[in-house]
GROMACS .gro file of C-alpha atoms in nm:
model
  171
    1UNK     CA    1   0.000   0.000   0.000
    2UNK     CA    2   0.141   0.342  -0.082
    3UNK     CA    3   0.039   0.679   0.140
    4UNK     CA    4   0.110   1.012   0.139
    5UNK     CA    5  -0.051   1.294   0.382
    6UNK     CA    6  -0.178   1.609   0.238
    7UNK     CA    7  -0.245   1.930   0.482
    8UNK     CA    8  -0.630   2.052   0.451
    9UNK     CA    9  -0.865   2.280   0.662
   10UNK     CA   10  -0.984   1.969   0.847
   11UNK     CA   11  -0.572   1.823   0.950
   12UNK     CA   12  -0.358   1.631   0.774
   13UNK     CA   13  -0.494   1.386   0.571
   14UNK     CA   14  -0.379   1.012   0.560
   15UNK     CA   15  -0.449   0.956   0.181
   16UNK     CA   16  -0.356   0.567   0.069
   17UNK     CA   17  -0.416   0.322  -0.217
   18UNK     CA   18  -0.254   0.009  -0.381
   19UNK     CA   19  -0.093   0.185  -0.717
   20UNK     CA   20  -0.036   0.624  -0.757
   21UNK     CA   21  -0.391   0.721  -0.823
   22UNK     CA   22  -0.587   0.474  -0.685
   23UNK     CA   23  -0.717   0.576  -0.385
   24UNK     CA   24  -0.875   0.319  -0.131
   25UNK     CA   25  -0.845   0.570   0.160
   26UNK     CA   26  -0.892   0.889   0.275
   27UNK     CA   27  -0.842   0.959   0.636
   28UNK     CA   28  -0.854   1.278   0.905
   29UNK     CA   29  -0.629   1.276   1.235
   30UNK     CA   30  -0.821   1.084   1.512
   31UNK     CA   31  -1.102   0.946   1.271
   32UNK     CA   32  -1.253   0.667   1.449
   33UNK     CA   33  -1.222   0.332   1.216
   34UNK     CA   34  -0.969   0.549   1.039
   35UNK     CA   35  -0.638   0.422   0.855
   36UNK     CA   36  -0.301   0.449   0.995
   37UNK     CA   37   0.013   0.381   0.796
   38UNK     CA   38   0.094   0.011   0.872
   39UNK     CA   39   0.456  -0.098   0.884
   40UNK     CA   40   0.450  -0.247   0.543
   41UNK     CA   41   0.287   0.068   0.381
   42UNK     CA   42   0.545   0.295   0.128
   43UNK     CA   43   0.535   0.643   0.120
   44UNK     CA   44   0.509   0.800  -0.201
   45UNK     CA   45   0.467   1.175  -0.195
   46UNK     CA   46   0.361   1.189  -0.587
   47UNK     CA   47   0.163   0.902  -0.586
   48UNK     CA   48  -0.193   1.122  -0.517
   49UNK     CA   49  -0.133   1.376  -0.684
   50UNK     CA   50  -0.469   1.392  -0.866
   51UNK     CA   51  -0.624   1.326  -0.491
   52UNK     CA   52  -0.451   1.594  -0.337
   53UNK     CA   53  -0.558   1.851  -0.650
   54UNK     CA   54  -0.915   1.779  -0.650
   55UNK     CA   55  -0.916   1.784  -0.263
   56UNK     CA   56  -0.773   2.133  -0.258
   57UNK     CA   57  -0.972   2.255  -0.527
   58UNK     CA   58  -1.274   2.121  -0.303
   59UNK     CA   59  -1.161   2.291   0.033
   60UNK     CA   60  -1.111   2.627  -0.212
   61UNK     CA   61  -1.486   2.592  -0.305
   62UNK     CA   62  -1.398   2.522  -0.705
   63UNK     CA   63  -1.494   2.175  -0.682
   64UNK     CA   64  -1.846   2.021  -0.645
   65UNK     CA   65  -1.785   1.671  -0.720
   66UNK     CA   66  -1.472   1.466  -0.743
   67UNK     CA   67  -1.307   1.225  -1.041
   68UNK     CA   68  -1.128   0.968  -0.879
   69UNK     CA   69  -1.032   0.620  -0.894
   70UNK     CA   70  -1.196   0.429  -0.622
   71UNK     CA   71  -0.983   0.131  -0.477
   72UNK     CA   72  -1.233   0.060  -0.130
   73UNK     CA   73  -1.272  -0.301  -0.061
   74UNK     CA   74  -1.601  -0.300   0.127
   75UNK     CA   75  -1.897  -0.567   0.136
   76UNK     CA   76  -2.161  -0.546  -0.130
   77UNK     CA   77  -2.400  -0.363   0.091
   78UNK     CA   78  -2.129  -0.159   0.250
   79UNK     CA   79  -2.010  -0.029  -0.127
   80UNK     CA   80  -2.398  -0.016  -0.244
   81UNK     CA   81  -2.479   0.263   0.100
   82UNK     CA   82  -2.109   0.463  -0.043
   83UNK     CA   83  -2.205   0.486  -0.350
   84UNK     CA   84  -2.568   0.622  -0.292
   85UNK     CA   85  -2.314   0.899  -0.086
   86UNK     CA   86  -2.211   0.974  -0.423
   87UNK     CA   87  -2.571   1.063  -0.547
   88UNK     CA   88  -2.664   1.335  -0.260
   89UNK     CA   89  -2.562   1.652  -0.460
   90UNK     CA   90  -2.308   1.904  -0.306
   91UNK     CA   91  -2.498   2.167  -0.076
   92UNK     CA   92  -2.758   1.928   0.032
   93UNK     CA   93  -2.801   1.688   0.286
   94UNK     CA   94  -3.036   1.359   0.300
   95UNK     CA   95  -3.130   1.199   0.671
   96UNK     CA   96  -3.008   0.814   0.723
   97UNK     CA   97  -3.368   0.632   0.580
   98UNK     CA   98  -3.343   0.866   0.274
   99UNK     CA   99  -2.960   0.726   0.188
  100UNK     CA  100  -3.131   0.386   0.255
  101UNK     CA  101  -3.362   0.450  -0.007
  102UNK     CA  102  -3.149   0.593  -0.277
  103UNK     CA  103  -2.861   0.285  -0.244
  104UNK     CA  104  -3.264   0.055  -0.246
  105UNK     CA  105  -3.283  -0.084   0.039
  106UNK     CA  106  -3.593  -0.048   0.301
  107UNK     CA  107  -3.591   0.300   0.530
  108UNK     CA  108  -3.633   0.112   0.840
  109UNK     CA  109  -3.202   0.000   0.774
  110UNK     CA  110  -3.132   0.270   0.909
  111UNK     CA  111  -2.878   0.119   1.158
  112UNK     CA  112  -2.695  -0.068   0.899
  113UNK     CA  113  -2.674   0.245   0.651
  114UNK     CA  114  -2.482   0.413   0.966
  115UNK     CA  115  -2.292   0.136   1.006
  116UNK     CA  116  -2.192   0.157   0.648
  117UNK     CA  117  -2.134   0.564   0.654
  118UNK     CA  118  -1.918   0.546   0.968
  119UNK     CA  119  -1.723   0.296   0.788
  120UNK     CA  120  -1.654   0.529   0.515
  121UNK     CA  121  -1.304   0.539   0.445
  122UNK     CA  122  -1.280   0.793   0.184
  123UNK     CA  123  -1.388   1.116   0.405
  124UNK     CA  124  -1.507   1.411   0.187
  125UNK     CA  125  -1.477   1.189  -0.142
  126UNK     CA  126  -1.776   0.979  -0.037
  127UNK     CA  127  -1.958   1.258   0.129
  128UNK     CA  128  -2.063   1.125   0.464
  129UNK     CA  129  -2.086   1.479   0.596
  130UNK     CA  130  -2.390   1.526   0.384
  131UNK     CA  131  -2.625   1.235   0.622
  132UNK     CA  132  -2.804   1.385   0.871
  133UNK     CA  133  -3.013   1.238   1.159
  134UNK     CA  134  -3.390   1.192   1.092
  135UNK     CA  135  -3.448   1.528   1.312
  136UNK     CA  136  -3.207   1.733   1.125
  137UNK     CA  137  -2.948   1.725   1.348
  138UNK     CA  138  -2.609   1.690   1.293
  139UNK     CA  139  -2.542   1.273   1.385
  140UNK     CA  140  -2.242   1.074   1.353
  141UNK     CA  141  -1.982   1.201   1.170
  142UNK     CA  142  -1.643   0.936   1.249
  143UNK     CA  143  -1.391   1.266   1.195
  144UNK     CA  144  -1.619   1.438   1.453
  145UNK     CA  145  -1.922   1.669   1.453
  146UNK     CA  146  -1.680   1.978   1.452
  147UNK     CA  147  -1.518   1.861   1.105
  148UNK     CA  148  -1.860   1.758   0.996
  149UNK     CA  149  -2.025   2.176   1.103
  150UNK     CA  150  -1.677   2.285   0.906
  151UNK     CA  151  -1.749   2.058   0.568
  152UNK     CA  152  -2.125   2.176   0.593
  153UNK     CA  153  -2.052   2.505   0.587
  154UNK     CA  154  -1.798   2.536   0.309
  155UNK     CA  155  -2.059   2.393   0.074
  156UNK     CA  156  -2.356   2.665   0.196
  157UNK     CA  157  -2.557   2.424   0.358
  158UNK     CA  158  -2.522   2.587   0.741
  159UNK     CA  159  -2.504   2.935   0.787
  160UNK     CA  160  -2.315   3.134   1.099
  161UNK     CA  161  -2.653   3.013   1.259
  162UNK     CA  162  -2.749   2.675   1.211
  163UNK     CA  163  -3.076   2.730   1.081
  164UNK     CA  164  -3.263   2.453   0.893
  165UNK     CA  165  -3.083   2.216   0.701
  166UNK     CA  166  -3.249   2.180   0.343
  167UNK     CA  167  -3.325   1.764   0.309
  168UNK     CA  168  -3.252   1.612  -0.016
  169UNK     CA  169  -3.501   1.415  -0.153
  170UNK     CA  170  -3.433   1.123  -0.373
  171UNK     CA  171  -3.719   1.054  -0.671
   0.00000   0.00000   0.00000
């Protein structure tokens, strides 16, 4: 596995893959279930480039969606619940039984889908910040609700305030 760390509003990030440009994680300092660079890892400072360009052209508000290639190993229904992430547009958010319907599985999952999202390990890419809790609180965020406030902000979706969070809704 090759890693490299890349400095962004939200720490250092901990990005890793098997080749340069495959990226299989994405991690912030003191993530919970986050990756940490294993003895056997190599560190390749070029290797993400691509990652580390979209990721600041993200944090610099040019960026609403990213172009990656994915390397996660996750179970079928783990991958299914990350890639419905994908699908809840920038600026928006979507509560846990609405993710659960957009990857098609039943609302009531709802415990499994935050399973799946806390076991996200490509923070920001897969955009777990977006999942809020049924009440419209802010729920669950593994890189902590702070980091989570910080993301949600940068893309206009909480003001200086906190008002209401706008809900996606999936068709």
């Amino acid at each position: 596995m090759l890693y490299a760390t890349h400095p962004s509003p939200l720490g250092e990030l901990l990005v890793a893959g098997p080749e340069p440009g495959a990226v299989a994680s994405i991690t912030v300092p003191g993530q919970k279930r986050g990756a940490t660079v294993q003895p056997d890892w190599r560190r390749d400072d070029g290797a993400f480039s691509a990652v580390a360009e979209q990721l600041d052209a993200y944090f610099a508000g040019d960026l609403k969606e990213f172009d990656l290639t994915l390397a996660t190993r996750g179970t079928d229904f783990r991958e299914r619940v990350w890639a419905a992430l994908d699908e809840i547009p920038y600026g928006s958010t979507v509560t846990y039984g609405g993710l659960a319907a957009m990857a098609g599985l039943d609302p009531r999952a709802v415990r499994a889908v935050g399973g799946a999202v806390g076991s996200n390990p490509l923070t920001v890419v897969h955009p777990c910040h977006r999942v809020i809790g049924a009440d419209g609180t802010l729920t669950g965020y593994a890189g902590g609700l702070d980091r989570k406030r910080q993301l949600l902000t940068l893309e206009g979706v909480l003001g200086q305030e906190e008002l209401q969070l706008p809900l996606y809704v999936s068709q």
